[in-house]
Amino acid sequence: MSEPTRLTRLTELSAVRLVEGYRKGEFSPVEVARAALERAERVQPDVNAFVRIDAGTALAQARESEGRWRRGEPAGAVDGVPVTVKDILLMRGGPTLKGSRTISEKGSWDEDAPSVARLREQGAVFLGKTTTPEFGWKGVTDSPLSGVTRNPYDLSRTAGGSSGGAAAAVALGAGPLALGTDGGGSVRIPAAFCGVFGLKPTYGRVPLYPASAFGTLAHVGPLTRDAADAALMLDVISGPDARDWSGLGPASGSFVDALAGGVRGLRVAYSASLGGQVAVQPGVALAVRRAVEGLAGLGAYVSEADPDFSDPVEAFHTLWFSGAARVTQRLGPHQREVLDPGLREIREVGARLSALDYLAAVGVRMDLGRRMGAFHERYDVLVTPALPVTAFEAGVEVPRGAGYRRWTGWTPFTYPFNLTQQPAASVPVGVDGDGLPVGLQVVAARHRDDLVLRVGHALYEAGVAGVAPARL
């Protein structure tokens, strides 16, 4: 096999398969790191998925991993696996600029976020940091600092956001594992647009530090090739960290072990449009319905049923815009002038909101959680489209002519489950007529991340999930 062909093959392997290969001596962490770095460097000019690629550090980590595997002493479950980190999360050795010109690169930058620390402890190889809109504020990835991140399936279109760089990197073979954050859909949106698996775990399952200015809407989660890789990654990053006061205790068992249960006998509620509240593109609706039929064919009890809630967007806006005001609170007038114009707009709205406005939104949130709690007494999982649209023009917040003011206009399936803190994932289930990926969303009750992963894994195992790799 020629060297270019071998490198390409290595970039197409899942994290699970890479670890198996290291164990058997089929290839080495250094070979894999070189392949992933070559891929990242090659696609970066077209896609702009990275704010920093650190080849020297990655290769040094890969050589250390290779030595451990040679001695039969791997550091953990992801030893030698290439990983990328969204530039919202701290990673020691370099600045975390969050897509903003208002953050200085100066400083020691000597601390890891909890999820990064857990990956480092278990031997992951860090390729670099991925792009984000400024402070992760919107559902597409462009920022004043790093420009526009593009979709691997069509460079004229958006990768989604706010973890757009993370999703694009996975889709293009620049590392099989990526860390993202999700405050209103920011893992699931780009996963759907880029044809990868994206999981927003139950709030607190993955510790977060420093605490997000957007409060308890903000989750940390994996973007991966498939559900099995997400389970592997979640087993690692869900380790407790004393710096997160709201983090959950240790998981009751391994998420990898929970994959094998299948879906036979599961009670699945299928909501195509949240009770007619959402207009879904025909190509999206068709791909999602076919996947739901696939679940029924695997033995799930599928019912068409809508959760009992109306669109909570105003409550979400109150909480989200308040967070935008908080994250920019200490900026001076000159710094505010260089913010993304959309962020500047919503922070000004958020700054005018009162404590009573905020608590009223919390009240809506608590009622929504109650309703979904009752819903999951009848159904194990809810499935919906992840998004009503496929990827649209890059560099804009909303599709042209859609009539929406903000990104929440085209993400009505995602942000409700940040309000409720439930686990939810986007699973790729085909493409529309333009060849753009379509995502199906799987939602379970709080603390049932295992069920979301089980359903996703069953779809992959049956050949229902997945899309052809992006080729650039």
Short mmCIF file of C-alpha atoms in Angstrom, two decimals:
data_model
loop_
_atom_site.label_atom_id
_atom_site.label_comp_id
_atom_site.label_asym_id
_atom_site.label_seq_id
_atom_site.Cartn_x
_atom_site.Cartn_y
_atom_site.Cartn_z
CA MET A 1 0.00 0.00 0.00
CA SER A 2 1.43 3.39 -0.98
CA GLU A 3 2.20 5.91 1.74
CA PRO A 4 -0.53 8.41 0.67
CA THR A 5 -3.08 5.59 0.56
CA ARG A 6 -2.06 4.32 3.99
CA LEU A 7 -2.27 7.80 5.48
CA THR A 8 -5.76 8.27 4.04
CA ARG A 9 -6.88 4.94 5.43
CA LEU A 10 -5.62 5.84 8.89
CA THR A 11 -7.61 9.09 8.91
CA GLU A 12 -10.80 7.14 8.15
CA LEU A 13 -10.55 4.85 11.19
CA SER A 14 -12.64 5.33 14.30
CA ALA A 15 -11.09 5.83 17.72
CA VAL A 16 -12.26 2.37 18.75
CA ARG A 17 -10.51 0.86 15.73
CA LEU A 18 -7.34 2.89 16.34
CA VAL A 19 -7.03 1.59 19.90
CA GLU A 20 -7.56 -1.95 18.64
CA GLY A 21 -4.86 -1.43 16.02
CA TYR A 22 -2.38 -0.09 18.58
CA ARG A 23 -3.03 -3.09 20.78
CA LYS A 24 -2.40 -5.49 17.90
CA GLY A 25 0.61 -3.56 16.58
CA GLU A 26 -1.01 -2.92 13.18
CA PHE A 27 0.05 0.73 13.19
CA SER A 28 1.48 3.22 15.65
CA PRO A 29 0.27 6.42 17.32
CA VAL A 30 3.02 8.32 15.48
CA GLU A 31 1.79 7.10 12.08
CA VAL A 32 -1.77 8.05 13.00
CA ALA A 33 -0.79 11.48 14.35
CA ARG A 34 1.17 12.24 11.19
CA ALA A 35 -1.79 11.20 9.03
CA ALA A 36 -4.24 13.34 11.04
CA LEU A 37 -1.90 16.34 11.01
CA GLU A 38 -1.33 16.03 7.27
CA ARG A 39 -5.08 15.95 6.75
CA ALA A 40 -5.65 18.93 9.03
CA GLU A 41 -3.02 21.01 7.25
CA ARG A 42 -4.34 20.07 3.83
CA VAL A 43 -8.00 20.95 4.43
CA GLN A 44 -7.42 24.01 6.63
CA PRO A 45 -7.10 26.56 3.78
CA ASP A 46 -10.48 25.51 2.36
CA VAL A 47 -12.51 24.76 5.49
CA ASN A 48 -10.89 26.84 8.26
CA ALA A 49 -11.66 24.35 11.03
CA PHE A 50 -8.66 25.23 13.21
CA VAL A 51 -7.41 28.29 15.02
CA ARG A 52 -4.18 26.44 15.87
CA ILE A 53 -2.58 23.20 14.70
CA ASP A 54 0.27 22.16 17.00
CA ALA A 55 2.18 19.49 15.10
CA GLY A 56 5.24 19.54 17.35
CA THR A 57 3.30 18.91 20.54
CA ALA A 58 1.05 16.30 18.90
CA LEU A 59 4.00 14.31 17.54
CA ALA A 60 5.78 14.45 20.89
CA GLN A 61 2.65 13.13 22.62
CA ALA A 62 2.30 10.44 19.95
CA ARG A 63 5.89 9.27 20.49
CA GLU A 64 5.25 9.01 24.22
CA SER A 65 2.09 7.02 23.50
CA GLU A 66 3.98 4.73 21.12
CA GLY A 67 6.45 3.93 23.88
CA ARG A 68 3.66 3.07 26.31
CA TRP A 69 1.96 0.77 23.80
CA ARG A 70 5.30 -0.90 23.03
CA ARG A 71 5.73 -1.62 26.73
CA GLY A 72 2.14 -2.83 27.02
CA GLU A 73 1.34 0.00 29.41
CA PRO A 74 -1.26 2.30 27.76
CA ALA A 75 -2.27 5.26 29.90
CA GLY A 76 -5.97 4.77 29.32
CA ALA A 77 -8.84 4.15 26.93
CA VAL A 78 -7.81 6.78 24.35
CA ASP A 79 -4.02 6.50 24.50
CA GLY A 80 -2.64 7.67 21.17
CA VAL A 81 -5.97 8.79 19.71
CA PRO A 82 -5.93 12.22 17.98
CA VAL A 83 -8.29 14.74 19.57
CA THR A 84 -9.21 18.36 18.84
CA VAL A 85 -10.47 20.90 21.38
CA LYS A 86 -12.91 23.72 20.69
CA ASP A 87 -11.32 27.08 21.43
CA ILE A 88 -13.83 27.76 24.19
CA LEU A 89 -12.19 25.20 26.51
CA LEU A 90 -8.87 25.77 28.25
CA MET A 91 -5.95 23.67 27.04
CA ARG A 92 -2.59 24.33 28.61
CA GLY A 93 0.29 25.34 26.41
CA GLY A 94 -1.55 27.92 24.32
CA PRO A 95 -4.15 30.69 24.52
CA THR A 96 -7.90 30.17 24.51
CA LEU A 97 -9.24 33.17 22.61
CA LYS A 98 -12.88 32.10 22.14
CA GLY A 99 -13.12 33.65 18.69
CA SER A 100 -12.71 37.13 20.15
CA ARG A 101 -10.35 40.02 19.53
CA THR A 102 -11.05 41.16 23.08
CA ILE A 103 -8.96 38.41 24.72
CA SER A 104 -5.20 38.84 24.94
CA GLU A 105 -2.87 35.99 24.01
CA LYS A 106 -0.58 37.02 26.85
CA GLY A 107 -0.60 34.92 29.98
CA SER A 108 0.64 31.61 31.33
CA TRP A 109 -2.16 29.48 29.85
CA ASP A 110 -1.15 26.62 32.14
CA GLU A 111 -4.51 25.05 33.01
CA ASP A 112 -6.68 22.42 31.32
CA ALA A 113 -10.47 22.38 31.37
CA PRO A 114 -11.72 19.22 33.15
CA SER A 115 -12.58 17.38 29.94
CA VAL A 116 -9.18 18.21 28.46
CA ALA A 117 -7.46 17.09 31.66
CA ARG A 118 -9.23 13.71 31.62
CA LEU A 119 -8.23 13.14 27.99
CA ARG A 120 -4.64 14.13 28.73
CA GLU A 121 -4.48 11.75 31.69
CA GLN A 122 -5.53 8.88 29.41
CA GLY A 123 -2.94 9.58 26.73
CA ALA A 124 -4.87 11.44 24.03
CA VAL A 125 -2.87 13.23 21.32
CA PHE A 126 -3.97 16.86 20.97
CA LEU A 127 -3.83 18.12 17.38
CA GLY A 128 -4.93 21.68 18.12
CA LYS A 129 -7.82 24.03 18.82
CA THR A 130 -10.90 24.36 16.61
CA THR A 131 -12.90 27.39 15.56
CA THR A 132 -15.90 28.92 17.30
CA PRO A 133 -18.05 32.02 16.84
CA GLU A 134 -17.21 34.70 19.36
CA PHE A 135 -17.83 33.27 22.85
CA GLY A 136 -19.86 30.49 21.20
CA TRP A 137 -22.87 32.79 20.90
CA LYS A 138 -24.57 31.52 17.72
CA GLY A 139 -25.43 28.44 15.67
CA VAL A 140 -22.94 29.06 12.86
CA THR A 141 -19.16 29.36 13.03
CA ASP A 142 -17.66 32.65 11.95
CA SER A 143 -15.94 35.21 14.12
CA PRO A 144 -14.10 38.54 13.91
CA LEU A 145 -10.93 36.72 14.99
CA SER A 146 -10.78 33.62 12.79
CA GLY A 147 -13.21 34.17 9.93
CA VAL A 148 -15.68 31.69 8.41
CA THR A 149 -15.66 27.92 8.89
CA ARG A 150 -17.09 26.07 5.89
CA ASN A 151 -19.00 22.85 5.36
CA PRO A 152 -16.93 19.84 4.26
CA TYR A 153 -19.72 18.74 1.88
CA ASP A 154 -20.10 22.12 0.17
CA LEU A 155 -17.59 24.90 0.79
CA SER A 156 -20.14 27.57 -0.04
CA ARG A 157 -22.18 26.53 3.01
CA THR A 158 -21.82 26.76 6.78
CA ALA A 159 -20.49 24.01 9.00
CA GLY A 160 -23.00 25.07 11.65
CA GLY A 161 -21.98 26.07 15.15
CA SER A 162 -20.93 26.92 17.54
CA SER A 163 -18.71 23.80 17.50
CA GLY A 164 -18.36 24.09 13.72
CA GLY A 165 -14.61 23.62 13.57
CA ALA A 166 -14.86 20.51 15.74
CA ALA A 167 -17.50 18.91 13.52
CA ALA A 168 -15.69 19.78 10.30
CA ALA A 169 -12.44 18.34 11.63
CA VAL A 170 -14.07 15.00 12.45
CA ALA A 171 -15.89 14.89 9.10
CA LEU A 172 -12.64 15.43 7.24
CA GLY A 173 -10.50 12.92 9.13
CA ALA A 174 -8.51 15.48 11.14
CA GLY A 175 -8.89 13.40 14.29
CA PRO A 176 -11.75 11.03 15.15
CA LEU A 177 -12.58 12.70 18.49
CA ALA A 178 -13.44 16.35 19.14
CA LEU A 179 -14.49 18.27 22.23
CA GLY A 180 -17.34 20.73 21.72
CA THR A 181 -19.72 22.76 23.83
CA ASP A 182 -23.50 23.04 23.52
CA GLY A 183 -25.55 25.87 25.02
CA GLY A 184 -28.49 25.79 22.59
CA GLY A 185 -27.52 23.12 20.08
CA SER A 186 -23.85 23.91 19.50
CA VAL A 187 -22.74 20.26 19.33
CA ARG A 188 -25.84 18.90 17.59
CA ILE A 189 -26.20 21.65 14.95
CA PRO A 190 -22.75 21.22 13.36
CA ALA A 191 -22.96 17.45 13.78
CA ALA A 192 -26.15 17.48 11.70
CA PHE A 193 -24.71 19.81 9.05
CA CYS A 194 -21.40 17.92 8.78
CA GLY A 195 -22.66 14.34 8.94
CA VAL A 196 -21.06 13.27 12.22
CA PHE A 197 -22.35 12.11 15.61
CA GLY A 198 -22.72 14.82 18.26
CA LEU A 199 -23.83 14.27 21.86
CA LYS A 200 -24.98 16.82 24.41
CA PRO A 201 -24.82 14.80 27.62
CA THR A 202 -27.00 15.37 30.66
CA TYR A 203 -25.98 18.66 32.24
CA GLY A 204 -23.13 18.06 34.68
CA ARG A 205 -22.19 14.66 33.30
CA VAL A 206 -19.06 16.28 31.84
CA PRO A 207 -17.57 18.78 34.31
CA LEU A 208 -17.00 22.32 33.06
CA TYR A 209 -14.51 24.88 34.35
CA PRO A 210 -14.37 27.83 34.24
CA ALA A 211 -18.12 28.08 34.60
CA SER A 212 -19.88 29.37 31.50
CA ALA A 213 -21.30 32.90 31.49
CA PHE A 214 -24.38 31.27 29.92
CA GLY A 215 -24.93 29.36 33.14
CA THR A 216 -26.49 25.93 33.30
CA LEU A 217 -27.49 25.98 29.63
CA ALA A 218 -23.88 25.15 28.71
CA HIS A 219 -22.85 21.51 28.27
CA VAL A 220 -19.59 19.89 27.12
CA GLY A 221 -19.86 16.96 24.73
CA PRO A 222 -18.16 14.83 22.08
CA LEU A 223 -18.31 15.06 18.31
CA THR A 224 -17.20 11.77 16.79
CA ARG A 225 -17.37 9.37 13.87
CA ASP A 226 -20.13 7.30 15.46
CA ALA A 227 -21.93 6.50 18.70
CA ALA A 228 -19.35 3.94 19.81
CA ASP A 229 -16.60 6.57 19.69
CA ALA A 230 -18.83 8.99 21.61
CA ALA A 231 -19.39 6.38 24.33
CA LEU A 232 -15.65 5.76 24.55
CA MET A 233 -14.98 9.48 24.84
CA LEU A 234 -17.77 10.04 27.36
CA ASP A 235 -16.36 7.32 29.60
CA VAL A 236 -13.17 9.37 29.74
CA ILE A 237 -14.41 12.96 29.97
CA SER A 238 -17.19 12.31 32.48
CA GLY A 239 -14.65 11.79 35.25
CA PRO A 240 -15.42 14.11 38.18
CA ASP A 241 -13.55 17.36 38.76
CA ALA A 242 -13.67 19.33 42.01
CA ARG A 243 -13.63 22.66 40.16
CA ASP A 244 -17.21 22.20 38.89
CA TRP A 245 -19.64 22.64 41.77
CA SER A 246 -22.58 21.54 39.60
CA GLY A 247 -20.95 18.43 38.17
CA LEU A 248 -22.61 15.08 38.68
CA GLY A 249 -21.01 12.24 40.59
CA PRO A 250 -19.34 9.32 38.81
CA ALA A 251 -21.47 7.54 36.20
CA SER A 252 -23.10 4.33 37.40
CA GLY A 253 -21.43 2.27 34.69
CA SER A 254 -19.52 2.32 31.43
CA PHE A 255 -21.21 3.97 28.48
CA VAL A 256 -19.31 1.63 26.16
CA ASP A 257 -20.77 -1.37 27.98
CA ALA A 258 -24.27 0.11 27.65
CA LEU A 259 -24.13 0.19 23.83
CA ALA A 260 -25.01 -3.46 23.37
CA GLY A 261 -28.62 -3.33 24.56
CA GLY A 262 -30.17 -2.55 21.16
CA VAL A 263 -33.58 -0.95 20.73
CA ARG A 264 -35.91 -3.96 20.78
CA GLY A 265 -38.81 -3.12 23.08
CA LEU A 266 -37.86 0.54 23.57
CA ARG A 267 -40.78 2.96 23.56
CA VAL A 268 -39.91 5.57 20.92
CA ALA A 269 -41.92 8.75 20.40
CA TYR A 270 -41.49 10.24 16.93
CA SER A 271 -42.30 13.94 16.60
CA ALA A 272 -41.84 15.14 13.03
CA SER A 273 -42.58 18.81 13.71
CA LEU A 274 -43.22 19.28 17.46
CA GLY A 275 -46.94 19.18 16.85
CA GLY A 276 -46.91 21.27 13.70
CA GLN A 277 -44.85 24.07 15.25
CA VAL A 278 -41.89 23.59 12.89
CA ALA A 279 -41.78 23.67 9.08
CA VAL A 280 -39.29 20.98 8.03
CA GLN A 281 -37.65 20.80 4.60
CA PRO A 282 -38.97 17.81 2.61
CA GLY A 283 -35.52 16.24 2.17
CA VAL A 284 -34.92 16.39 5.91
CA ALA A 285 -38.35 14.99 6.74
CA LEU A 286 -37.89 12.08 4.32
CA ALA A 287 -34.47 11.05 5.65
CA VAL A 288 -35.62 11.25 9.27
CA ARG A 289 -38.80 9.25 8.61
CA ARG A 290 -36.80 6.51 6.91
CA ALA A 291 -34.51 6.31 9.92
CA VAL A 292 -37.50 6.10 12.26
CA GLU A 293 -38.86 3.25 10.15
CA GLY A 294 -35.46 1.65 10.62
CA LEU A 295 -35.90 1.85 14.40
CA ALA A 296 -39.26 0.13 14.09
CA GLY A 297 -37.64 -2.55 11.94
CA LEU A 298 -35.12 -3.16 14.73
CA GLY A 299 -37.90 -3.91 17.19
CA ALA A 300 -38.60 -0.55 18.82
CA TYR A 301 -42.21 0.36 19.58
CA VAL A 302 -42.56 3.59 17.59
CA SER A 303 -45.49 5.95 18.11
CA GLU A 304 -46.08 9.34 16.55
CA ALA A 305 -46.32 11.55 19.62
CA ASP A 306 -45.47 15.18 20.34
CA PRO A 307 -44.09 16.45 23.64
CA ASP A 308 -46.44 18.75 25.51
CA PHE A 309 -44.84 22.17 25.14
CA SER A 310 -44.99 25.28 23.02
CA ASP A 311 -41.87 26.99 21.69
CA PRO A 312 -39.87 28.28 24.71
CA VAL A 313 -37.75 30.61 22.58
CA GLU A 314 -38.53 33.78 24.52
CA ALA A 315 -37.43 32.20 27.78
CA PHE A 316 -34.32 30.86 26.08
CA HIS A 317 -33.55 34.31 24.67
CA THR A 318 -33.85 35.87 28.12
CA LEU A 319 -31.33 33.42 29.54
CA TRP A 320 -29.06 33.46 26.49
CA PHE A 321 -29.01 37.22 26.00
CA SER A 322 -28.33 37.68 29.73
CA GLY A 323 -25.36 35.36 29.32
CA ALA A 324 -24.12 37.43 26.39
CA ALA A 325 -24.30 40.54 28.56
CA ARG A 326 -22.46 38.75 31.34
CA VAL A 327 -19.62 37.43 29.15
CA THR A 328 -18.99 40.92 27.75
CA GLN A 329 -19.70 42.83 30.96
CA ARG A 330 -16.14 43.94 31.68
CA LEU A 331 -15.32 45.09 28.16
CA GLY A 332 -14.66 48.76 27.57
CA PRO A 333 -16.34 50.79 24.81
CA HIS A 334 -13.52 50.18 22.31
CA GLN A 335 -13.58 46.43 22.93
CA ARG A 336 -17.34 46.32 22.46
CA GLU A 337 -16.94 48.00 19.09
CA VAL A 338 -14.86 45.08 17.79
CA LEU A 339 -17.37 42.42 18.85
CA ASP A 340 -19.36 40.43 16.30
CA PRO A 341 -22.24 42.84 15.47
CA GLY A 342 -24.87 40.21 16.28
CA LEU A 343 -23.30 39.52 19.67
CA ARG A 344 -23.19 43.24 20.33
CA GLU A 345 -26.92 43.45 19.61
CA ILE A 346 -27.97 40.63 21.91
CA ARG A 347 -25.69 41.75 24.75
CA GLU A 348 -27.40 45.14 24.70
CA VAL A 349 -30.79 43.42 24.98
CA GLY A 350 -29.50 41.19 27.76
CA ALA A 351 -28.12 44.16 29.71
CA ARG A 352 -31.64 45.65 29.91
CA LEU A 353 -33.25 42.53 31.36
CA SER A 354 -34.16 42.46 35.05
CA ALA A 355 -33.78 39.78 37.70
CA LEU A 356 -37.55 39.28 37.49
CA ASP A 357 -37.28 38.69 33.73
CA TYR A 358 -34.57 36.13 34.37
CA LEU A 359 -36.53 34.32 37.08
CA ALA A 360 -39.63 34.25 34.91
CA ALA A 361 -37.57 32.50 32.23
CA VAL A 362 -36.30 30.06 34.85
CA GLY A 363 -39.93 29.37 35.71
CA VAL A 364 -40.66 28.48 32.08
CA ARG A 365 -37.61 26.26 32.14
CA MET A 366 -38.73 24.40 35.26
CA ASP A 367 -42.20 23.83 33.83
CA LEU A 368 -40.69 22.52 30.60
CA GLY A 369 -38.58 20.11 32.63
CA ARG A 370 -41.69 18.90 34.45
CA ARG A 371 -43.50 18.30 31.19
CA MET A 372 -40.62 16.36 29.70
CA GLY A 373 -40.27 14.34 32.88
CA ALA A 374 -43.90 13.25 32.53
CA PHE A 375 -43.36 12.55 28.82
CA HIS A 376 -40.52 10.17 29.54
CA GLU A 377 -42.66 8.16 31.93
CA ARG A 378 -44.50 7.08 28.77
CA TYR A 379 -41.62 7.01 26.28
CA ASP A 380 -38.00 5.96 26.66
CA VAL A 381 -36.75 8.29 23.93
CA LEU A 382 -38.04 11.09 21.74
CA VAL A 383 -36.81 11.32 18.14
CA THR A 384 -37.11 14.44 15.98
CA PRO A 385 -35.19 16.01 13.14
CA ALA A 386 -32.05 17.55 14.61
CA LEU A 387 -32.71 20.62 12.44
CA PRO A 388 -35.49 21.53 10.01
CA VAL A 389 -32.96 22.57 7.35
CA THR A 390 -29.67 21.41 5.89
CA ALA A 391 -26.57 23.59 5.69
CA PHE A 392 -27.14 27.02 4.16
CA GLU A 393 -24.86 29.82 2.95
CA ALA A 394 -21.66 30.31 4.94
CA GLY A 395 -21.04 33.59 6.71
CA VAL A 396 -24.63 34.45 7.67
CA GLU A 397 -26.52 33.83 10.91
CA VAL A 398 -29.79 32.78 9.26
CA PRO A 399 -30.73 31.50 5.79
CA ARG A 400 -31.37 34.38 3.44
CA GLY A 401 -35.07 35.09 3.00
CA ALA A 402 -36.08 32.89 5.94
CA GLY A 403 -37.57 35.77 7.88
CA TYR A 404 -35.73 34.90 11.11
CA ARG A 405 -33.87 37.52 13.09
CA ARG A 406 -31.64 35.20 15.12
CA TRP A 407 -30.17 31.68 14.77
CA THR A 408 -32.81 30.29 17.12
CA GLY A 409 -35.36 30.69 14.30
CA TRP A 410 -33.93 27.63 12.51
CA THR A 411 -32.93 25.55 15.57
CA PRO A 412 -36.29 24.90 17.30
CA PHE A 413 -35.50 21.22 17.93
CA THR A 414 -32.27 21.82 19.87
CA TYR A 415 -32.46 24.62 22.45
CA PRO A 416 -35.50 23.24 24.37
CA PHE A 417 -33.31 20.40 25.62
CA ASN A 418 -30.66 22.76 26.90
CA LEU A 419 -33.38 24.30 29.00
CA THR A 420 -34.32 20.86 30.37
CA GLN A 421 -30.69 19.64 30.60
CA GLN A 422 -31.59 16.32 28.98
CA PRO A 423 -29.14 14.22 26.97
CA ALA A 424 -29.64 14.62 23.23
CA ALA A 425 -27.65 13.61 20.16
CA SER A 426 -27.65 14.25 16.44
CA VAL A 427 -27.20 11.08 14.38
CA PRO A 428 -26.47 11.37 10.62
CA VAL A 429 -29.19 9.50 8.71
CA GLY A 430 -28.58 10.35 5.06
CA VAL A 431 -28.51 13.35 2.77
CA ASP A 432 -31.02 15.61 1.07
CA GLY A 433 -31.38 16.15 -2.66
CA ASP A 434 -28.30 18.41 -2.70
CA GLY A 435 -26.12 15.79 -1.04
CA LEU A 436 -26.07 17.65 2.30
CA PRO A 437 -26.18 15.63 5.53
CA VAL A 438 -29.37 15.27 7.57
CA GLY A 439 -29.41 14.66 11.32
CA LEU A 440 -31.92 12.81 13.47
CA GLN A 441 -32.12 13.93 17.11
CA VAL A 442 -32.47 11.38 19.91
CA VAL A 443 -33.52 12.71 23.33
CA ALA A 444 -33.84 10.78 26.60
CA ALA A 445 -34.72 11.61 30.19
CA ARG A 446 -32.07 13.27 32.34
CA HIS A 447 -29.28 10.88 33.32
CA ARG A 448 -30.18 8.39 30.56
CA ASP A 449 -27.23 9.19 28.30
CA ASP A 450 -26.88 5.43 27.91
CA LEU A 451 -30.21 5.25 26.07
CA VAL A 452 -29.27 8.01 23.62
CA LEU A 453 -26.01 6.23 22.85
CA ARG A 454 -27.73 2.84 22.55
CA VAL A 455 -30.21 4.13 19.99
CA GLY A 456 -27.48 5.85 18.01
CA HIS A 457 -25.28 2.76 18.07
CA ALA A 458 -28.13 0.53 16.95
CA LEU A 459 -28.72 2.79 13.95
CA TYR A 460 -25.05 2.60 13.00
CA GLU A 461 -24.91 -1.17 13.47
CA ALA A 462 -27.96 -1.58 11.22
CA GLY A 463 -26.50 0.66 8.51
CA VAL A 464 -29.24 3.25 8.99
CA ALA A 465 -26.88 5.92 10.36
CA GLY A 466 -23.88 7.40 8.62
CA VAL A 467 -23.13 9.30 5.42
CA ALA A 468 -20.38 8.97 2.85
CA PRO A 469 -17.17 10.68 4.01
CA ALA A 470 -16.56 14.26 2.97
CA ARG A 471 -13.93 14.48 0.25
CA LEU A 472 -11.74 17.54 -0.29
#
